[in-house]
Amino acid sequence: MYDTLIIGSGPAGLSAAVYAKRADLNMAVIEKEFTSGGQILNTYEVDNYLGLPGINGFDMGMKFREHADKLGAPFLEGNVSGIEVIEEGSDTKLPVFRVNTDNGSFDTHTVIIASGANHSKLGAPGEDELTGVGVSYCATCDGAFFRSKTAVVVGGGDVAVEDAIFLARGCSKVYLIHRRDELRAAKTLQNELLSLPNVEVVWDSVVKEIRGNSKVESVLVQNVKTKEETSLNTDACFVAVGITPETDKFKELVDCDEKGYIIAPETGATSHPGIYVAGDARKKRLRQIVTAVADGANAVTAVQDFLVGKS
């Protein structure tokens, strides 16, 4: 019987592991990938994490894992299929949850869901090969690397327009490629975007291919109405067509918003007592490495209080 089980070994899960071990909890991390680190493993360079400017994403993930290993945090391999409630808690006893995986089941008094989220992809040739060397899913993370260069943003919602506005402050030219003839973003954002002299909106178009050898060099764009194809020279392609939290397996137990993000305050406490959430799976304004790490710490603090009857 564990005090807490942490589902996921990205920055939130690894942070939770460090704090849980320092709190001397009987804990373990369940990870489905053979390497810890989550999405940051695919980031070529991280330039906005305090004290570690320019660190390689893979190296950062390894450092996070090394910290957890140094404290003796145990890791269990398995793809979680769901959480069962074996016993509901009461004033006199703690709840018991069973976390089921393809590699066995494990019982625990609390669970921290740090399963993360996946950026929706275009599915265009070259996207996977050039991810981290020009293809990015986070303008605030990687935009600074393309200062005074040309960038492409794909999408038409708030995030895409915000990304284009953000990039336009430093890039010499920004193309916003959208498959329709009008944007879905808030009108105020649209007005700001369309007022920028170095932004060009490419309407009714989709990216057919992202091209380059060791880095992004151009994107092939097709007009969905005329079928005409155009090649745009660019140094970067920022994909902002949505993000999907990895929460489907937990929706029957905890409250989620319409997009699937688990609803929880800063403590990470979900609608089900004893279940907590940390990182990109949680509903919040900013999804960055630093906020994921903070979520992990907050969730463990809340777990400690719960285990001793303070919450």
mmCIF file of C-alpha atoms in Angstrom:
data_model
loop_
_atom_site.group_PDB
_atom_site.id
_atom_site.type_symbol
_atom_site.label_atom_id
_atom_site.label_comp_id
_atom_site.label_asym_id
_atom_site.label_seq_id
_atom_site.Cartn_x
_atom_site.Cartn_y
_atom_site.Cartn_z
ATOM 1 C CA MET A 1 0.000 0.000 0.000
ATOM 2 C CA TYR A 2 1.459 3.310 -1.106
ATOM 3 C CA ASP A 3 0.875 6.716 0.449
ATOM 4 C CA THR A 4 0.804 8.171 -3.049
ATOM 5 C CA LEU A 5 1.292 7.042 -6.628
ATOM 6 C CA ILE A 6 2.356 9.540 -9.274
ATOM 7 C CA ILE A 7 1.116 8.883 -12.803
ATOM 8 C CA GLY A 8 3.588 10.305 -15.302
ATOM 9 C CA SER A 9 7.274 11.189 -15.289
ATOM 10 C CA GLY A 10 7.400 14.560 -16.986
ATOM 11 C CA PRO A 11 8.502 17.686 -15.070
ATOM 12 C CA ALA A 12 5.366 17.658 -12.881
ATOM 13 C CA GLY A 13 5.684 13.987 -12.009
ATOM 14 C CA LEU A 14 9.411 14.178 -11.326
ATOM 15 C CA SER A 15 8.976 17.281 -9.182
ATOM 16 C CA ALA A 16 6.263 15.462 -7.226
ATOM 17 C CA ALA A 17 8.612 12.487 -6.829
ATOM 18 C CA VAL A 18 11.347 14.681 -5.341
ATOM 19 C CA TYR A 19 8.969 16.357 -2.899
ATOM 20 C CA ALA A 20 7.307 13.074 -1.955
ATOM 21 C CA LYS A 21 10.637 11.415 -1.172
ATOM 22 C CA ARG A 22 11.777 14.422 0.842
ATOM 23 C CA ALA A 23 8.522 14.110 2.798
ATOM 24 C CA ASP A 24 9.381 10.444 3.442
ATOM 25 C CA LEU A 25 6.174 9.211 1.816
ATOM 26 C CA ASN A 26 5.850 5.640 0.599
ATOM 27 C CA MET A 27 5.548 6.520 -3.073
ATOM 28 C CA ALA A 28 6.298 5.474 -6.628
ATOM 29 C CA VAL A 29 6.136 6.965 -10.106
ATOM 30 C CA ILE A 30 4.334 5.036 -12.848
ATOM 31 C CA GLU A 31 5.721 5.840 -16.284
ATOM 32 C CA LYS A 32 4.741 4.421 -19.654
ATOM 33 C CA GLU A 33 7.783 5.663 -21.594
ATOM 34 C CA PHE A 34 11.208 4.101 -21.248
ATOM 35 C CA THR A 35 12.729 7.549 -20.638
ATOM 36 C CA SER A 36 11.544 10.136 -18.114
ATOM 37 C CA GLY A 37 11.110 13.781 -19.018
ATOM 38 C CA GLY A 38 7.881 14.102 -20.972
ATOM 39 C CA GLN A 39 7.540 16.662 -23.747
ATOM 40 C CA ILE A 40 10.784 18.478 -22.909
ATOM 41 C CA LEU A 41 12.775 15.579 -24.334
ATOM 42 C CA ASN A 42 11.725 16.825 -27.791
ATOM 43 C CA THR A 43 12.807 20.418 -27.118
ATOM 44 C CA TYR A 44 16.151 21.243 -28.674
ATOM 45 C CA GLU A 45 16.895 24.091 -26.281
ATOM 46 C CA VAL A 46 15.163 25.512 -23.200
ATOM 47 C CA ASP A 47 15.919 29.172 -22.616
ATOM 48 C CA ASN A 48 13.288 30.240 -20.081
ATOM 49 C CA TYR A 49 13.875 27.973 -17.079
ATOM 50 C CA LEU A 50 15.363 29.971 -14.243
ATOM 51 C CA GLY A 51 19.093 29.417 -13.785
ATOM 52 C CA LEU A 52 19.532 27.047 -16.726
ATOM 53 C CA PRO A 53 19.430 29.227 -19.859
ATOM 54 C CA GLY A 54 20.051 27.352 -23.086
ATOM 55 C CA ILE A 55 19.965 23.849 -21.621
ATOM 56 C CA ASN A 56 19.108 21.044 -24.023
ATOM 57 C CA GLY A 57 15.636 19.643 -23.357
ATOM 58 C CA PHE A 58 16.880 16.064 -23.169
ATOM 59 C CA ASP A 59 19.600 17.057 -20.715
ATOM 60 C CA MET A 60 17.055 18.867 -18.559
ATOM 61 C CA GLY A 61 14.836 15.799 -18.483
ATOM 62 C CA MET A 62 17.795 13.666 -17.448
ATOM 63 C CA LYS A 63 18.740 16.116 -14.688
ATOM 64 C CA PHE A 64 15.197 16.010 -13.328
ATOM 65 C CA ARG A 65 15.284 12.203 -13.338
ATOM 66 C CA GLU A 66 18.748 12.108 -11.741
ATOM 67 C CA HIS A 67 17.469 14.266 -8.886
ATOM 68 C CA ALA A 68 14.607 11.840 -8.238
ATOM 69 C CA ASP A 69 16.959 8.868 -8.514
ATOM 70 C CA LYS A 70 19.421 10.420 -6.072
ATOM 71 C CA LEU A 71 16.669 10.542 -3.456
ATOM 72 C CA GLY A 72 15.728 6.941 -4.144
ATOM 73 C CA ALA A 73 12.358 7.500 -5.801
ATOM 74 C CA PRO A 74 11.108 4.165 -7.214
ATOM 75 C CA PHE A 75 9.775 3.962 -10.770
ATOM 76 C CA LEU A 76 7.257 1.419 -12.035
ATOM 77 C CA GLU A 77 6.831 0.671 -15.734
ATOM 78 C CA GLY A 78 3.295 0.536 -17.035
ATOM 79 C CA ASN A 79 0.628 2.221 -19.114
ATOM 80 C CA VAL A 80 -2.185 3.236 -16.766
ATOM 81 C CA SER A 81 -5.610 2.037 -17.900
ATOM 82 C CA GLY A 82 -7.619 3.575 -15.065
ATOM 83 C CA ILE A 83 -8.150 4.191 -11.363
ATOM 84 C CA GLU A 84 -10.593 2.187 -9.240
ATOM 85 C CA VAL A 85 -12.008 3.311 -5.909
ATOM 86 C CA ILE A 86 -11.589 0.312 -3.597
ATOM 87 C CA GLU A 87 -12.620 2.114 -0.402
ATOM 88 C CA GLU A 88 -13.988 5.622 -0.009
ATOM 89 C CA GLY A 89 -12.382 7.673 2.733
ATOM 90 C CA SER A 90 -14.072 8.870 5.889
ATOM 91 C CA ASP A 91 -13.255 10.890 9.011
ATOM 92 C CA THR A 92 -11.546 7.831 10.498
ATOM 93 C CA LYS A 93 -9.908 6.169 7.523
ATOM 94 C CA LEU A 94 -8.125 7.030 4.301
ATOM 95 C CA PRO A 95 -9.466 6.054 0.884
ATOM 96 C CA VAL A 96 -7.912 3.232 -1.096
ATOM 97 C CA PHE A 97 -7.419 3.539 -4.840
ATOM 98 C CA ARG A 98 -6.237 0.854 -7.225
ATOM 99 C CA VAL A 99 -4.212 2.092 -10.177
ATOM 100 C CA ASN A 100 -4.468 -0.446 -12.992
ATOM 101 C CA THR A 101 -1.749 -0.752 -15.626
ATOM 102 C CA ASP A 102 -0.761 -3.191 -18.345
ATOM 103 C CA ASN A 103 1.974 -4.321 -15.979
ATOM 104 C CA GLY A 104 -0.040 -4.954 -12.841
ATOM 105 C CA SER A 105 -2.204 -3.077 -10.326
ATOM 106 C CA PHE A 106 -1.085 -1.011 -7.352
ATOM 107 C CA ASP A 107 -2.994 0.182 -4.284
ATOM 108 C CA THR A 108 -2.538 3.613 -2.764
ATOM 109 C CA HIS A 109 -4.204 6.113 -0.441
ATOM 110 C CA THR A 110 -3.715 9.048 -2.846
ATOM 111 C CA VAL A 111 -2.981 9.571 -6.530
ATOM 112 C CA ILE A 112 -1.249 12.445 -8.318
ATOM 113 C CA ILE A 113 -2.206 12.561 -11.991
ATOM 114 C CA ALA A 114 0.715 14.056 -13.911
ATOM 115 C CA SER A 115 -0.132 12.489 -17.248
ATOM 116 C CA GLY A 116 0.459 15.681 -19.233
ATOM 117 C CA ALA A 117 -0.962 16.696 -22.583
ATOM 118 C CA ASN A 118 -0.052 16.259 -26.215
ATOM 119 C CA HIS A 119 0.071 19.017 -28.790
ATOM 120 C CA SER A 120 -2.119 18.303 -31.777
ATOM 121 C CA LYS A 121 -0.013 17.772 -34.881
ATOM 122 C CA LEU A 122 -0.484 18.766 -38.498
ATOM 123 C CA GLY A 123 0.460 15.336 -39.785
ATOM 124 C CA ALA A 124 2.495 16.948 -42.561
ATOM 125 C CA PRO A 125 5.642 15.296 -43.944
ATOM 126 C CA GLY A 126 8.736 16.679 -42.232
ATOM 127 C CA GLU A 127 6.914 17.649 -39.029
ATOM 128 C CA ASP A 128 8.256 14.873 -36.837
ATOM 129 C CA GLU A 129 11.738 14.916 -38.375
ATOM 130 C CA LEU A 130 12.184 18.654 -37.811
ATOM 131 C CA THR A 131 10.567 18.921 -34.383
ATOM 132 C CA GLY A 132 13.047 20.690 -32.118
ATOM 133 C CA VAL A 133 15.033 22.170 -35.003
ATOM 134 C CA GLY A 134 12.502 24.683 -36.270
ATOM 135 C CA VAL A 135 9.192 22.919 -35.706
ATOM 136 C CA SER A 136 7.812 23.928 -32.322
ATOM 137 C CA TYR A 137 4.532 23.793 -30.421
ATOM 138 C CA CYS A 138 5.356 26.609 -27.991
ATOM 139 C CA ALA A 139 6.124 30.130 -29.206
ATOM 140 C CA THR A 140 6.833 31.473 -25.719
ATOM 141 C CA CYS A 141 9.322 28.642 -25.197
ATOM 142 C CA ASP A 142 11.208 28.838 -28.486
ATOM 143 C CA GLY A 143 10.358 32.166 -30.099
ATOM 144 C CA ALA A 144 13.490 33.924 -28.827
ATOM 145 C CA PHE A 145 15.669 31.616 -30.929
ATOM 146 C CA PHE A 146 14.241 33.152 -34.103
ATOM 147 C CA ARG A 147 14.720 36.817 -33.350
ATOM 148 C CA SER A 148 15.167 38.835 -36.547
ATOM 149 C CA LYS A 149 14.243 35.753 -38.586
ATOM 150 C CA THR A 150 11.131 34.540 -40.380
ATOM 151 C CA ALA A 151 8.532 32.362 -38.681
ATOM 152 C CA VAL A 152 5.332 30.598 -39.690
ATOM 153 C CA VAL A 153 2.424 30.033 -37.294
ATOM 154 C CA VAL A 154 -0.286 27.501 -38.185
ATOM 155 C CA GLY A 155 -3.757 27.910 -36.684
ATOM 156 C CA GLY A 156 -6.587 30.381 -36.283
ATOM 157 C CA GLY A 157 -7.620 30.344 -32.637
ATOM 158 C CA ASP A 158 -6.572 32.477 -29.688
ATOM 159 C CA VAL A 159 -3.318 30.592 -29.125
ATOM 160 C CA ALA A 160 -2.226 30.833 -32.747
ATOM 161 C CA VAL A 161 -2.978 34.552 -32.949
ATOM 162 C CA GLU A 162 -1.310 35.219 -29.599
ATOM 163 C CA ASP A 163 1.736 33.287 -30.826
ATOM 164 C CA ALA A 164 1.897 35.322 -34.024
ATOM 165 C CA ILE A 165 1.645 38.597 -32.088
ATOM 166 C CA PHE A 166 4.338 37.436 -29.678
ATOM 167 C CA LEU A 167 6.666 36.370 -32.481
ATOM 168 C CA ALA A 168 6.095 39.588 -34.423
ATOM 169 C CA ARG A 169 7.804 41.522 -31.624
ATOM 170 C CA GLY A 170 11.104 39.867 -32.420
ATOM 171 C CA CYS A 171 10.870 38.267 -35.855
ATOM 172 C CA SER A 172 11.409 40.197 -39.061
ATOM 173 C CA LYS A 173 8.435 38.451 -40.719
ATOM 174 C CA VAL A 174 5.603 36.245 -39.463
ATOM 175 C CA TYR A 175 3.175 34.275 -41.622
ATOM 176 C CA LEU A 176 -0.066 33.059 -40.047
ATOM 177 C CA ILE A 177 -1.506 30.167 -42.033
ATOM 178 C CA HIS A 178 -5.188 29.415 -41.495
ATOM 179 C CA ARG A 179 -7.415 26.948 -43.313
ATOM 180 C CA ARG A 180 -10.442 29.256 -43.319
ATOM 181 C CA ASP A 181 -11.179 32.801 -44.508
ATOM 182 C CA GLU A 182 -11.727 34.139 -41.002
ATOM 183 C CA LEU A 183 -10.036 33.638 -37.665
ATOM 184 C CA ARG A 184 -11.621 32.027 -34.615
ATOM 185 C CA ALA A 185 -9.629 34.144 -32.168
ATOM 186 C CA ALA A 186 -11.126 36.925 -30.045
ATOM 187 C CA LYS A 187 -11.813 40.083 -32.034
ATOM 188 C CA THR A 188 -9.407 42.166 -29.978
ATOM 189 C CA LEU A 189 -6.617 39.743 -30.779
ATOM 190 C CA GLN A 190 -7.527 39.776 -34.451
ATOM 191 C CA ASN A 191 -7.427 43.559 -34.548
ATOM 192 C CA GLU A 192 -4.019 43.638 -32.911
ATOM 193 C CA LEU A 193 -2.659 40.998 -35.260
ATOM 194 C CA LEU A 194 -3.933 42.627 -38.432
ATOM 195 C CA SER A 195 -2.446 45.967 -37.401
ATOM 196 C CA LEU A 196 1.096 44.595 -37.321
ATOM 197 C CA PRO A 197 3.147 45.511 -40.409
ATOM 198 C CA ASN A 198 5.367 42.413 -40.315
ATOM 199 C CA VAL A 199 2.523 39.868 -40.134
ATOM 200 C CA GLU A 200 0.929 38.342 -43.206
ATOM 201 C CA VAL A 201 -2.122 36.093 -42.949
ATOM 202 C CA VAL A 202 -2.269 33.306 -45.524
ATOM 203 C CA TRP A 203 -5.995 32.564 -45.764
ATOM 204 C CA ASP A 204 -7.764 29.369 -46.838
ATOM 205 C CA SER A 205 -4.525 27.425 -46.675
ATOM 206 C CA VAL A 206 -2.942 24.385 -45.078
ATOM 207 C CA VAL A 207 0.635 23.217 -44.665
ATOM 208 C CA LYS A 208 1.282 20.258 -46.961
ATOM 209 C CA GLU A 209 4.957 19.737 -46.092
ATOM 210 C CA ILE A 210 7.672 21.148 -43.860
ATOM 211 C CA ARG A 211 11.015 21.125 -45.624
ATOM 212 C CA GLY A 212 14.614 21.277 -44.535
ATOM 213 C CA ASN A 213 17.686 19.160 -43.985
ATOM 214 C CA SER A 214 19.045 19.679 -40.472
ATOM 215 C CA LYS A 215 16.590 22.517 -39.740
ATOM 216 C CA VAL A 216 13.409 24.090 -41.096
ATOM 217 C CA GLU A 217 14.002 25.935 -44.359
ATOM 218 C CA SER A 218 10.538 26.283 -45.913
ATOM 219 C CA VAL A 219 6.923 25.146 -45.785
ATOM 220 C CA LEU A 220 4.783 24.059 -48.716
ATOM 221 C CA VAL A 221 1.361 25.692 -48.443
ATOM 222 C CA GLN A 222 -1.752 24.735 -50.401
ATOM 223 C CA ASN A 223 -4.834 26.890 -50.890
ATOM 224 C CA VAL A 224 -7.811 24.678 -50.024
ATOM 225 C CA LYS A 225 -10.057 26.427 -52.589
ATOM 226 C CA THR A 226 -7.798 26.826 -55.616
ATOM 227 C CA LYS A 227 -5.435 23.919 -54.781
ATOM 228 C CA GLU A 228 -2.550 26.216 -55.721
ATOM 229 C CA GLU A 229 0.693 25.422 -53.897
ATOM 230 C CA THR A 230 3.225 27.972 -52.681
ATOM 231 C CA SER A 231 6.583 27.543 -50.955
ATOM 232 C CA LEU A 232 7.307 29.971 -48.121
ATOM 233 C CA ASN A 233 10.882 30.373 -46.913
ATOM 234 C CA THR A 234 10.981 30.305 -43.128
ATOM 235 C CA ASP A 235 13.281 29.510 -40.236
ATOM 236 C CA ALA A 236 10.566 28.136 -37.982
ATOM 237 C CA CYS A 237 7.102 26.592 -38.042
ATOM 238 C CA PHE A 238 5.026 27.015 -34.890
ATOM 239 C CA VAL A 239 2.063 24.642 -34.759
ATOM 240 C CA ALA A 240 -0.904 25.956 -32.747
ATOM 241 C CA VAL A 241 -3.823 23.786 -33.796
ATOM 242 C CA GLY A 242 -4.787 22.585 -30.333
ATOM 243 C CA ILE A 243 -3.638 20.541 -27.377
ATOM 244 C CA THR A 244 -5.176 17.407 -25.907
ATOM 245 C CA PRO A 245 -4.759 16.524 -22.223
ATOM 246 C CA GLU A 246 -4.105 12.871 -21.389
ATOM 247 C CA THR A 247 -7.108 12.591 -19.100
ATOM 248 C CA ASP A 248 -9.643 10.325 -20.817
ATOM 249 C CA LYS A 249 -8.930 7.491 -18.378
ATOM 250 C CA PHE A 250 -9.793 9.648 -15.373
ATOM 251 C CA LYS A 251 -12.896 11.581 -16.485
ATOM 252 C CA GLU A 252 -15.319 9.306 -14.652
ATOM 253 C CA LEU A 253 -13.619 10.058 -11.328
ATOM 254 C CA VAL A 254 -12.761 13.758 -11.495
ATOM 255 C CA ASP A 255 -14.364 16.878 -12.933
ATOM 256 C CA CYS A 256 -12.927 18.145 -16.209
ATOM 257 C CA ASP A 257 -13.684 21.156 -18.358
ATOM 258 C CA GLU A 258 -15.054 20.935 -21.893
ATOM 259 C CA LYS A 259 -11.564 20.419 -23.307
ATOM 260 C CA GLY A 260 -10.711 17.584 -20.935
ATOM 261 C CA TYR A 261 -8.449 19.455 -18.513
ATOM 262 C CA ILE A 262 -8.881 18.377 -14.907
ATOM 263 C CA ILE A 263 -10.350 21.181 -12.805
ATOM 264 C CA ALA A 264 -8.276 21.894 -9.698
ATOM 265 C CA PRO A 265 -6.922 24.909 -7.801
ATOM 266 C CA GLU A 266 -3.251 25.552 -7.085
ATOM 267 C CA THR A 267 -3.227 22.725 -4.534
ATOM 268 C CA GLY A 268 -4.017 20.246 -7.300
ATOM 269 C CA ALA A 269 -6.973 18.861 -5.338
ATOM 270 C CA THR A 270 -9.569 17.477 -7.747
ATOM 271 C CA SER A 271 -13.281 16.954 -7.171
ATOM 272 C CA HIS A 272 -12.531 13.471 -5.775
ATOM 273 C CA PRO A 273 -10.867 13.553 -2.326
ATOM 274 C CA GLY A 274 -7.480 11.868 -2.435
ATOM 275 C CA ILE A 275 -6.894 12.438 -6.158
ATOM 276 C CA TYR A 276 -4.658 15.318 -7.257
ATOM 277 C CA VAL A 277 -3.451 16.685 -10.570
ATOM 278 C CA ALA A 278 -0.230 18.427 -11.576
ATOM 279 C CA GLY A 279 1.199 19.771 -14.809
ATOM 280 C CA ASP A 280 -0.329 20.117 -18.256
ATOM 281 C CA ALA A 281 -3.341 17.946 -17.426
ATOM 282 C CA ARG A 282 -4.584 20.625 -14.993
ATOM 283 C CA LYS A 283 -6.796 23.486 -16.110
ATOM 284 C CA LYS A 284 -4.655 26.644 -15.869
ATOM 285 C CA ARG A 285 -3.501 29.684 -17.805
ATOM 286 C CA LEU A 286 0.143 28.874 -18.428
ATOM 287 C CA ARG A 287 1.577 25.494 -19.328
ATOM 288 C CA GLN A 288 5.348 25.678 -19.036
ATOM 289 C CA ILE A 289 8.073 23.601 -17.400
ATOM 290 C CA VAL A 290 8.270 25.992 -14.468
ATOM 291 C CA THR A 291 4.528 25.784 -13.766
ATOM 292 C CA ALA A 292 4.558 21.992 -14.075
ATOM 293 C CA VAL A 293 7.371 21.758 -11.525
ATOM 294 C CA ALA A 294 5.469 24.066 -9.188
ATOM 295 C CA ASP A 295 2.315 21.972 -9.598
ATOM 296 C CA GLY A 296 4.186 18.846 -8.551
ATOM 297 C CA ALA A 297 5.424 20.504 -5.375
ATOM 298 C CA ASN A 298 1.988 21.895 -4.520
ATOM 299 C CA ALA A 299 0.258 18.573 -5.110
ATOM 300 C CA VAL A 300 2.588 16.712 -2.743
ATOM 301 C CA THR A 301 2.096 19.382 -0.072
ATOM 302 C CA ALA A 302 -1.660 18.895 -0.402
ATOM 303 C CA VAL A 303 -1.224 15.107 -0.266
ATOM 304 C CA GLN A 304 0.732 15.414 2.984
ATOM 305 C CA ASP A 305 -2.054 17.470 4.536
ATOM 306 C CA PHE A 306 -4.649 14.989 3.331
ATOM 307 C CA LEU A 307 -2.810 11.991 4.774
ATOM 308 C CA VAL A 308 -2.680 13.563 8.234
ATOM 309 C CA GLY A 309 -6.260 14.758 8.104
ATOM 310 C CA LYS A 310 -5.688 18.475 7.513
ATOM 311 C CA SER A 311 -7.693 18.610 4.294
#
